[in-house]
Short mmCIF file of C-alpha atoms in Angstrom, two decimals:
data_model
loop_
_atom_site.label_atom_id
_atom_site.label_comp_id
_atom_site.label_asym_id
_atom_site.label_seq_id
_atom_site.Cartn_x
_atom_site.Cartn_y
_atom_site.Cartn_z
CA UNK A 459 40.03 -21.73 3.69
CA UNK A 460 41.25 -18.99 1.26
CA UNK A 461 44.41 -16.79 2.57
CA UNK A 462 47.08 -15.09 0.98
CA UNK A 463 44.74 -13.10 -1.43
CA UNK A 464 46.16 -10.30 -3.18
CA UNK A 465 43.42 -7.52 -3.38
CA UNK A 466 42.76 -8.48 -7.47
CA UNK A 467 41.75 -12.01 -5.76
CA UNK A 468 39.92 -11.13 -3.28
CA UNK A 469 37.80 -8.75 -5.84
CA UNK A 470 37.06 -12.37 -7.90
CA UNK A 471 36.26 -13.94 -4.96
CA UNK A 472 33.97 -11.60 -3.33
CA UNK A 473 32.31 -10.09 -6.74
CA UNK A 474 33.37 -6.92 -5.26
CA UNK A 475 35.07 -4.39 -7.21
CA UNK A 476 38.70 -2.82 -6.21
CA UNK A 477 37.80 0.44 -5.78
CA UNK A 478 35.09 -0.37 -3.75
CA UNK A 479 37.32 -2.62 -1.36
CA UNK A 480 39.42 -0.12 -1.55
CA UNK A 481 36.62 2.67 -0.36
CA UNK A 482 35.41 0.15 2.25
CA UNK A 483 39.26 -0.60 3.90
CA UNK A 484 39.88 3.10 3.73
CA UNK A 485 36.19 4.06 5.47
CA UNK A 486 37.39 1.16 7.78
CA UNK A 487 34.06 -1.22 6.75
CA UNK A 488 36.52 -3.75 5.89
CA UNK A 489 39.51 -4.73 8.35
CA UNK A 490 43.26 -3.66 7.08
CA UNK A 491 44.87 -6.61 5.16
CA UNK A 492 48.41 -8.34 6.07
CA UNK A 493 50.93 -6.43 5.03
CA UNK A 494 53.53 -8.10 3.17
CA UNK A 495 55.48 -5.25 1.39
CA UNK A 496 55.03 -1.45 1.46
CA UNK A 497 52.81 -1.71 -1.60
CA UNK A 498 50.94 -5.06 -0.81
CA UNK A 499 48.25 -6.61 1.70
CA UNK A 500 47.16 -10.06 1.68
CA UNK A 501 43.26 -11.00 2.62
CA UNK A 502 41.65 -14.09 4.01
CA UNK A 503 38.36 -15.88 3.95
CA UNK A 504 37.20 -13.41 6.71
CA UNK A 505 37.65 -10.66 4.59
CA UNK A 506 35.90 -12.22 1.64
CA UNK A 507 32.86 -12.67 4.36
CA UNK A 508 32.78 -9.15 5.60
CA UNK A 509 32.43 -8.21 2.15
CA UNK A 510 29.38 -9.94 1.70
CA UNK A 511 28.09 -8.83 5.08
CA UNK A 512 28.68 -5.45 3.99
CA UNK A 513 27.10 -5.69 1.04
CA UNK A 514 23.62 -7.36 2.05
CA UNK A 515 23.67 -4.43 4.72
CA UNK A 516 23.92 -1.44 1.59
CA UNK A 517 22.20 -3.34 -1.55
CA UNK A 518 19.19 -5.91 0.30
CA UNK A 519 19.55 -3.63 3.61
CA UNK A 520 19.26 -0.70 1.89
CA UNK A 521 21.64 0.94 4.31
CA UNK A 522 23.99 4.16 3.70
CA UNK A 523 27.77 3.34 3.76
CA UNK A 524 27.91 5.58 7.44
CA UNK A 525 25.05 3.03 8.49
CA UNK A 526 26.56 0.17 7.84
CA UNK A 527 29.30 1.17 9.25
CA UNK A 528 28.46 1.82 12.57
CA UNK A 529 26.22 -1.34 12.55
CA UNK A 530 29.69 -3.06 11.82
CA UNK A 531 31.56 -1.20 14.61
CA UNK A 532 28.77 -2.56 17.17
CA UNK A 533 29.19 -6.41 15.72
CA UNK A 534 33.18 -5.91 16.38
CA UNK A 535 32.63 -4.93 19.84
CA UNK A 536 31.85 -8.01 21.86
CA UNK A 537 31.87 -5.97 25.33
CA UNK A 538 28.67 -4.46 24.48
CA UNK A 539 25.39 -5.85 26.02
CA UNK A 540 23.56 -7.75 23.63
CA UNK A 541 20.61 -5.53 24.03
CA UNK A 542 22.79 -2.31 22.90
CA UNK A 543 23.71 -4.33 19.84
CA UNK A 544 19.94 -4.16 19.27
CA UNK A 545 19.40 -0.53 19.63
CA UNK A 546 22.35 0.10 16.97
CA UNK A 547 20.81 -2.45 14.55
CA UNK A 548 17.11 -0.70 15.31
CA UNK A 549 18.28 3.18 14.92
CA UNK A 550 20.17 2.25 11.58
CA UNK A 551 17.06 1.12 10.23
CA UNK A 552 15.03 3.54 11.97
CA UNK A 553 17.11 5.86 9.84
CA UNK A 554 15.03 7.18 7.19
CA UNK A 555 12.30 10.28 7.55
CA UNK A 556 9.61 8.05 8.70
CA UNK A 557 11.22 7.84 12.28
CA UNK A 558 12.12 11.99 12.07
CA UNK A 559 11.49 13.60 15.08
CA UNK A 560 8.15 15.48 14.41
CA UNK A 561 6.36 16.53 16.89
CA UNK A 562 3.31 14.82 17.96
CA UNK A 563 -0.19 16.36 17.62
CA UNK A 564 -2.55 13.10 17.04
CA UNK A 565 -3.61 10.60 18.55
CA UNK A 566 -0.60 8.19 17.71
CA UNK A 567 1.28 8.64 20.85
CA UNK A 568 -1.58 7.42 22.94
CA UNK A 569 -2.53 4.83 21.15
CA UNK A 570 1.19 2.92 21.00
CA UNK A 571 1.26 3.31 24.92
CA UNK A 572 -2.11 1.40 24.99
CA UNK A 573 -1.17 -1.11 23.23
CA UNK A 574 2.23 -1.45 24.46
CA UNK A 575 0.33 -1.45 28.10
CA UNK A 576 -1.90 -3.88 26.87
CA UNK A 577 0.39 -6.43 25.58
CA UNK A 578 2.43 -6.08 28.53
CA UNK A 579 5.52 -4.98 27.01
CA UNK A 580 8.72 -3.31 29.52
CA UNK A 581 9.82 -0.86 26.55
CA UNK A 582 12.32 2.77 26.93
CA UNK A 583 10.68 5.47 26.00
CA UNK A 584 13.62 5.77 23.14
CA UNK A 585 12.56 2.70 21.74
CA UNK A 586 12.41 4.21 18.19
CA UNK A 587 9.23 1.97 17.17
CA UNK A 588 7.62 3.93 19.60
CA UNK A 589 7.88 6.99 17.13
CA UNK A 590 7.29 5.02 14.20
CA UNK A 591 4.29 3.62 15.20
CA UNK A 592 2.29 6.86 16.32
CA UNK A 593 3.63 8.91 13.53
CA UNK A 594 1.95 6.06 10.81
CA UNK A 595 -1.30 6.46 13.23
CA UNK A 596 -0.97 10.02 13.13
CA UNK A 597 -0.95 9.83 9.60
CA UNK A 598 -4.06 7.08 9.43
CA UNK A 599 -5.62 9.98 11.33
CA UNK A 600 -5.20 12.63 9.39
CA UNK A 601 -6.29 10.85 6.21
CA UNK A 602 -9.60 9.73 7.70
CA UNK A 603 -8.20 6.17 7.97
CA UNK A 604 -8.23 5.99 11.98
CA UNK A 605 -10.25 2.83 11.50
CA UNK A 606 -7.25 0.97 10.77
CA UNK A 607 -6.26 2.05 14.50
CA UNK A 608 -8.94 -0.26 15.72
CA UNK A 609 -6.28 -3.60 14.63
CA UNK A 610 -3.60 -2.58 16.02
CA UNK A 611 -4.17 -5.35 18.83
CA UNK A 612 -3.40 -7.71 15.99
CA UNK A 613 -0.92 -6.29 14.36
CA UNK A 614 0.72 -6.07 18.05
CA UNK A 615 0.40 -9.91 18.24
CA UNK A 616 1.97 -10.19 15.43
CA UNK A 617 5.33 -8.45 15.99
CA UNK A 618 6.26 -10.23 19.35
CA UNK A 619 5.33 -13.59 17.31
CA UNK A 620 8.07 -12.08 14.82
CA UNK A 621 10.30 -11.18 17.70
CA UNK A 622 10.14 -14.42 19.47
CA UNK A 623 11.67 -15.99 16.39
CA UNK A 624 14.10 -12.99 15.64
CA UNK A 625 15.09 -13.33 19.92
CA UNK A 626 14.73 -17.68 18.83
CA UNK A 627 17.24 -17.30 16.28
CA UNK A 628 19.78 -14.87 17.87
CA UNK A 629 19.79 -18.15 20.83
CA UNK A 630 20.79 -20.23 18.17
CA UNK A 631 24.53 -19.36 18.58
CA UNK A 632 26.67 -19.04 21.62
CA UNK A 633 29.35 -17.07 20.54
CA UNK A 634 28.35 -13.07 21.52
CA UNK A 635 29.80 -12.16 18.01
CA UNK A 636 27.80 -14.88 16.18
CA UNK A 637 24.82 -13.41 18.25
CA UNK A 638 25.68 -9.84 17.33
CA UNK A 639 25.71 -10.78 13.71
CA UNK A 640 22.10 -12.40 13.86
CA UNK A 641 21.07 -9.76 15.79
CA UNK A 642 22.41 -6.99 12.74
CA UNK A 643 21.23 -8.77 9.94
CA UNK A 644 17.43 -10.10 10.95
CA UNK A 645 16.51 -6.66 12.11
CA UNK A 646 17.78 -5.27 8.60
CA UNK A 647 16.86 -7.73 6.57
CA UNK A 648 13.79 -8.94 8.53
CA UNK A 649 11.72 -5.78 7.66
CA UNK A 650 12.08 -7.00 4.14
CA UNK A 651 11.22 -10.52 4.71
CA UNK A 652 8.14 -9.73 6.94
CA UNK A 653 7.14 -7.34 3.92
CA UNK A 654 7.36 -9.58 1.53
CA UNK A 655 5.58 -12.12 3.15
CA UNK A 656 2.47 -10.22 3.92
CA UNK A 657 2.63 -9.13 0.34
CA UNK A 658 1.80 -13.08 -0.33
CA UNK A 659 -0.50 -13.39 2.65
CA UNK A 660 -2.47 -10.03 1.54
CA UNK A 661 -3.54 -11.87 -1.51
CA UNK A 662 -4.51 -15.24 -0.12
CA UNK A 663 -6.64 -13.49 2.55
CA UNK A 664 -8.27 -10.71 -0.11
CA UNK A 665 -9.08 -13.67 -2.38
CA UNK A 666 -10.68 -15.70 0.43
CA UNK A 667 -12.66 -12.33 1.45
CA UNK A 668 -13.53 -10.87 -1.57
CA UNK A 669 -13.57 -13.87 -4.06
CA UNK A 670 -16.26 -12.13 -6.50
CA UNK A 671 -14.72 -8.71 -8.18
CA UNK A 672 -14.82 -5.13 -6.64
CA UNK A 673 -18.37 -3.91 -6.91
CA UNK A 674 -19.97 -6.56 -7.67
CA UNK A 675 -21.24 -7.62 -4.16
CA UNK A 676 -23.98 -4.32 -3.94
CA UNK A 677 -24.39 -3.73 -7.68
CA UNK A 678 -24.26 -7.72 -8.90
CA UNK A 679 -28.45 -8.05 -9.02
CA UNK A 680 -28.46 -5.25 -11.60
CA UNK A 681 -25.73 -6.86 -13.82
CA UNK B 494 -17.68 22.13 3.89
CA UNK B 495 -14.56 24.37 2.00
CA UNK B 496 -15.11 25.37 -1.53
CA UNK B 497 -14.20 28.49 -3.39
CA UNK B 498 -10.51 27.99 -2.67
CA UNK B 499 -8.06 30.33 -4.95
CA UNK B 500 -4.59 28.02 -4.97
CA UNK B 501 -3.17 30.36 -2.16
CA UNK B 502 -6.07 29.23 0.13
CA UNK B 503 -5.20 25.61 -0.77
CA UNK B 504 -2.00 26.03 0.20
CA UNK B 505 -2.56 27.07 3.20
CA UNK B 506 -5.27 25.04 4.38
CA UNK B 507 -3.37 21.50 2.87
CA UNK B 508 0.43 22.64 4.24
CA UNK B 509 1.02 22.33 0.65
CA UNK B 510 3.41 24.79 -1.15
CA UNK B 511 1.89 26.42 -3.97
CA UNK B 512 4.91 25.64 -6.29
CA UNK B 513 3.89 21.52 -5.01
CA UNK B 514 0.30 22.07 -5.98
CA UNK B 515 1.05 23.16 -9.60
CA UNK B 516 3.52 20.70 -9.93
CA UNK B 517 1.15 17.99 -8.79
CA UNK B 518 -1.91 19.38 -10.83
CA UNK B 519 0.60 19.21 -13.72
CA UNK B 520 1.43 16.09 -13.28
CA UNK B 521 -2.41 14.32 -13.07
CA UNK B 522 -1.97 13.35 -9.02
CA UNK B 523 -4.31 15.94 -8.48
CA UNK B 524 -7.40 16.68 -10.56
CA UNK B 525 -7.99 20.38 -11.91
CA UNK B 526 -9.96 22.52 -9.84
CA UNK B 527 -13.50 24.88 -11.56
CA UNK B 528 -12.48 27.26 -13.83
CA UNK B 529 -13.55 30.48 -12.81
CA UNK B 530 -11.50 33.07 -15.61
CA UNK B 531 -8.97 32.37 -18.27
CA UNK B 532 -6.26 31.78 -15.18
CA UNK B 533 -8.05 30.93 -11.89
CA UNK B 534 -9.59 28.24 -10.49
CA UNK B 535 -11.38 27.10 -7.40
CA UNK B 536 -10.51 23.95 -4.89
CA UNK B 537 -13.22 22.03 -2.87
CA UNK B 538 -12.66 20.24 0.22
CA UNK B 539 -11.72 17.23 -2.17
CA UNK B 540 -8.29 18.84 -3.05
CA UNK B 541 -7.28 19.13 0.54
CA UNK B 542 -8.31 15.79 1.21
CA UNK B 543 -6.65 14.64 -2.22
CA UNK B 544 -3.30 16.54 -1.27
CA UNK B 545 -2.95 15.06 2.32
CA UNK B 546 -3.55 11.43 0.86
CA UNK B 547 -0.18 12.43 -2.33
CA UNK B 548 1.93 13.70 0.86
CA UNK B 549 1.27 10.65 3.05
CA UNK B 550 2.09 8.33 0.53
CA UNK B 551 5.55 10.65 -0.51
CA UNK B 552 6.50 11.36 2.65
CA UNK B 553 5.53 8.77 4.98
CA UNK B 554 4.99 5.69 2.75
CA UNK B 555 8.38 7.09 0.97
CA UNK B 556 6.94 6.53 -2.59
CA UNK B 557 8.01 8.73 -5.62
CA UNK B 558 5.68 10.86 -7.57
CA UNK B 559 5.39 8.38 -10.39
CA UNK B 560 4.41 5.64 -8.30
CA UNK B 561 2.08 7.91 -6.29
CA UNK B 562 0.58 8.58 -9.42
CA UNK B 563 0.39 5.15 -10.14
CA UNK B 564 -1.31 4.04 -6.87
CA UNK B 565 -3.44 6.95 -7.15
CA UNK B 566 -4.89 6.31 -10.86
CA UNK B 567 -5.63 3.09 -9.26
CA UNK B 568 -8.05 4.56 -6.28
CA UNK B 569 -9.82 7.03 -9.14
CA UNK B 570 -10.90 3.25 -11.32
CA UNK B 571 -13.57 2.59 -8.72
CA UNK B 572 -14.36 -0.18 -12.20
CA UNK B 573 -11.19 -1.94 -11.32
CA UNK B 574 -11.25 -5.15 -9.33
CA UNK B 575 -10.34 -4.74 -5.64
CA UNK B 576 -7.36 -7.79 -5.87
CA UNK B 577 -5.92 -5.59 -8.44
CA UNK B 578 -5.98 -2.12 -6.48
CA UNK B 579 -4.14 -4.55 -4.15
CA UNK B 580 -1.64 -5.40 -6.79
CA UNK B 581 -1.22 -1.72 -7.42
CA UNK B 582 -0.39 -0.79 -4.14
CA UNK B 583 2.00 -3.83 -3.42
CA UNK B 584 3.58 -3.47 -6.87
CA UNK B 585 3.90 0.34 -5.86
CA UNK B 586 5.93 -0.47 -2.51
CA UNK B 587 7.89 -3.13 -4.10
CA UNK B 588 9.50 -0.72 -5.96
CA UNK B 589 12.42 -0.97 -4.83
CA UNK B 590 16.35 -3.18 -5.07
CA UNK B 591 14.60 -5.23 -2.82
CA UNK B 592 12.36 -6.74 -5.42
CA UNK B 593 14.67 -5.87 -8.52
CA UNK B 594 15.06 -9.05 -10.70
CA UNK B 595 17.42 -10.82 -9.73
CA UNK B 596 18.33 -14.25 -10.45
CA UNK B 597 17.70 -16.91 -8.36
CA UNK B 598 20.27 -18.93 -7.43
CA UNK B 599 19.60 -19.54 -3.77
CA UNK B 600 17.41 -22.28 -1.77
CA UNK B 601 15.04 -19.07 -1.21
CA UNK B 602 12.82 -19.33 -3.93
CA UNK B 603 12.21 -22.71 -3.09
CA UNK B 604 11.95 -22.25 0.91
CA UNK B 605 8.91 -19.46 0.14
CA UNK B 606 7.46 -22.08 -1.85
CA UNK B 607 7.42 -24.60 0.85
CA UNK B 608 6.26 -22.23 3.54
CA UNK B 609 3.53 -21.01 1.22
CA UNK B 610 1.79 -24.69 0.77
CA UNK B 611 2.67 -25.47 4.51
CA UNK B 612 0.33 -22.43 5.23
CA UNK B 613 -1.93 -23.58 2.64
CA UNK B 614 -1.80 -20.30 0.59
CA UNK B 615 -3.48 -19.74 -3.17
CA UNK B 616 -0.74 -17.35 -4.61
CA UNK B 617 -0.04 -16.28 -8.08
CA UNK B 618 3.64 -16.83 -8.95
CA UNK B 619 3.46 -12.83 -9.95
CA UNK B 620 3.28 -12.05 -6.57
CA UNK B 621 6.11 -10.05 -5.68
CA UNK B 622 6.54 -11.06 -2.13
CA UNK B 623 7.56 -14.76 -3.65
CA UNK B 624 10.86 -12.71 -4.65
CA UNK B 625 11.73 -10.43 -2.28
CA UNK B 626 11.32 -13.14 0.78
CA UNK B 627 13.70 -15.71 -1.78
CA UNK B 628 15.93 -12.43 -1.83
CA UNK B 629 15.75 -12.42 1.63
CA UNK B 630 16.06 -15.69 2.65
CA UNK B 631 19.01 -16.36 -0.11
CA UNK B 632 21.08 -13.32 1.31
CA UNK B 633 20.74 -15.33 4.56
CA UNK B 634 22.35 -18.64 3.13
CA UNK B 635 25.24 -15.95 1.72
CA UNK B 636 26.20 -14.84 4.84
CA UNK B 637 25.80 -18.28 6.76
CA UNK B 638 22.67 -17.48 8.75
CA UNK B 639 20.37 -19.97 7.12
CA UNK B 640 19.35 -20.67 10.58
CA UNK B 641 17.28 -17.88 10.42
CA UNK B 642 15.22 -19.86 8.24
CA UNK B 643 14.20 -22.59 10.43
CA UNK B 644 11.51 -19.90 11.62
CA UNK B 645 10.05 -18.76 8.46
CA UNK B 646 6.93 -20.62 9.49
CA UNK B 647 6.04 -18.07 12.45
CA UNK B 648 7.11 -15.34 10.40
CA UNK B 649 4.53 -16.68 7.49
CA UNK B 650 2.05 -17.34 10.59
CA UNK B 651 2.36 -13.55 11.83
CA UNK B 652 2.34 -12.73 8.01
CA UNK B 653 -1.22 -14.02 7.51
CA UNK B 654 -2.24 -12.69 11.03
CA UNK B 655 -1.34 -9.62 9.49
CA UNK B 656 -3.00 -9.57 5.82
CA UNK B 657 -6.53 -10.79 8.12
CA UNK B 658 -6.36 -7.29 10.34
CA UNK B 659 -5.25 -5.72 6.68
CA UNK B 660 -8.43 -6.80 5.28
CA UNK B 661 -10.75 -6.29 7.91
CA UNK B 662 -10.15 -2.53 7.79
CA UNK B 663 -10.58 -2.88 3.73
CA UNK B 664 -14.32 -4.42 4.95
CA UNK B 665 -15.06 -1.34 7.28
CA UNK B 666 -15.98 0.09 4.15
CA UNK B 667 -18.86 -0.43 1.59
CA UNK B 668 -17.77 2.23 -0.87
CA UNK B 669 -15.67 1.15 -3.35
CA UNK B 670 -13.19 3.96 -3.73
CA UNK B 671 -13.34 4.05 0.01
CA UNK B 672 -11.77 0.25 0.42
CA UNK B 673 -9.53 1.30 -2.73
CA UNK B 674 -7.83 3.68 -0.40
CA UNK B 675 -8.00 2.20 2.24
CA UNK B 676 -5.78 -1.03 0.74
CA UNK B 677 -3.61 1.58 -0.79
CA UNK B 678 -3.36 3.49 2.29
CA UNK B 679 -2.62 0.12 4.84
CA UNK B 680 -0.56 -1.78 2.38
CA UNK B 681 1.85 1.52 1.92
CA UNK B 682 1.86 2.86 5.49
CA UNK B 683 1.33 -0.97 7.22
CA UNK B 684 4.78 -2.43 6.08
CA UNK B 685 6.06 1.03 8.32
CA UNK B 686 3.76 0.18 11.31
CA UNK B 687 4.77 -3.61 11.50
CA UNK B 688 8.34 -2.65 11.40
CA UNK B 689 7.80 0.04 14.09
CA UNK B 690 5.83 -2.82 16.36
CA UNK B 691 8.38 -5.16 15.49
CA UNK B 692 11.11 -3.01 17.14
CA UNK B 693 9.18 -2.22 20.50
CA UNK B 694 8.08 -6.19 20.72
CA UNK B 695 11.79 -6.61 19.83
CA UNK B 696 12.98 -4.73 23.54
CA UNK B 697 10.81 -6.55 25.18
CA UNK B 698 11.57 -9.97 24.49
CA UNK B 699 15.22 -9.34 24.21
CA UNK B 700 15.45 -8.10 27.83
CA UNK B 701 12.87 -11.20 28.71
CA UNK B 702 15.19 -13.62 27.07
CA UNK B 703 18.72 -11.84 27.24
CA UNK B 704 18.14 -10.24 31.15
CA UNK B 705 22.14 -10.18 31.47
CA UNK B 706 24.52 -8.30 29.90
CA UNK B 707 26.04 -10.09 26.51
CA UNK B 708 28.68 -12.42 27.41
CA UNK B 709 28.09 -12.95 31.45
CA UNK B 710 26.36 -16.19 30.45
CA UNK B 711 30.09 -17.56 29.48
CA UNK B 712 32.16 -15.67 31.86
CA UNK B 713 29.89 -14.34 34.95
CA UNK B 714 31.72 -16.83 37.22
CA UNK B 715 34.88 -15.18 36.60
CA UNK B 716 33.82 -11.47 37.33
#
């Protein structure tokens, strides 16, 4: 257990620089140290881990400083249902233009409630997925890509699979903080993950379904 | 059938500024229309199509206008082989810290590896999923939540549930540049859909699992 860190320390400890502790205690990211003079603050090991917390949240998260930070406030409240913990962890990530408000014209809408109805899912109507969802099938829509509509069964399966292990690993611990923390970083980092890994799975499957090259399976005989 | 368009007509059918249609005829994303004089030309149906497909991917798929003209150059090779439109488009969403080079230090790189023969996946070591999960995965060791890995098989299990629907709209097609856009379209939207499915199957199996309010587990005797 590291304590008594001056702020030079806990900079070499964390591989965070002193201004940006310093930005991060003033924005209140980072808890106030022990003060031990009216110059000087001594850190612990729980500072050095907020640090990292903070930043996997802003440099693998992707998230802006006033993100992260009220994704922070909601881990440091352990009165709030776990399920609220959830929404802040969802709307933070749900905070880029993809999830804007625009109004919706296509088809999008209508199709996320049939699928939702189908899979039997209790959702809120301010689940911002909801939003997401029929504003990318909006979009498959207007590009003459509605086809890819037809899937969306599977791709349905797919995320409760993924949130039956996000829900399996936020069980894991008992402590609600613990919980909260899970609960923060798989939904912001789990995006990523899930990415990536259909990145790898994309090119198994296209290999196993189009082994020969592009083209080649209508204009092959003339070759 | 629209043809004969001056740029002020494009504009207005596409939604497209004028200023964004120069800029983006400048630039190569979007090919020169029939010259009818020494300074007009005329845009077909094409163009509008063209220009919905440049804003999608900008605005929705959040790419920059290098990388959409990347990804683009890649639909207009209908010689190229469809695995490498793939790589285009994955490349082209990778883009980002996520994926940056970074050295691995971490049991991630080697986790992904395991999960990948466990699944029984042919993968070149290029892929660039292989280093944003081991980003992923190592940022979870960092912050102690390596428990999150214990379910990296379901995640690889929806992954590959995933890439199958993926390529099954890419068959729906038998023209060429059709599938080209069509990979390019799914792989840069999809990774927005599965997230947005992810966070409505993410309500309803927290509220399955978590019913109670965070915390009455431990101390609902007491209240």
């Amino acid at each position: 257990m590291l304590s008594n860190m001056k702020v030079s320390q806990l900079c070499e400890e964390s591989g965070v620089s002193v201004p940006s502790i310093k930005f991060y205690l003033r924005e209140g990211l980072l808890p106030a140290g022990e003060r031990v003079s009216a110059t000087q603050a001594e850190y612990g090991t729980e500072h050095v881990e907020r640090l990292r917390l903070i930043r996997a949240l802003i440099d693998v998260g992707g998230l802006s400083v006033a993100t992260a930070q009220r994704v922070l406030e909601a881990i440091d409240s352990p009165d709030l249902p776990l399920s609220y913990v959830f929404g802040v962890a969802q709307y933070a990530i749900s905070d880029t233009s993809l999830y804007a408000d625009v109004p919706e014209t296509g088809p999008g809408a209508a199709q996320v409630a049939a699928v939702i109805e189908r899979m039997g899912w209790v959702v809120s109507n301010e689940n911002p997925g909801r939003r997401g969802a029929a504003r990318v099938l909006d979009t498959y829509d207007d590009l003459g890509q509605q086809h890819i509509a037809e899937h969306l069964a599977d791709y349905a399966e797919a995320a409760e699979l993924i949130a039956r292990a996000d829900l399996a690993a936020v069980a894991h611990h008992t402590d609600v903080a613990d919980m909260a923390e899970t609960v923060v970083v798989g939904t912001v980092l789990g995006d990523a993950l899930n990415a990536s890994l259909r990145r790898i799975a994309q090119e198994h499957v296209s290999y196993q379904m189009f082994p020969a090259p592009r083209g080649t399976e209508t204009t092959g005989s003339e070759a």
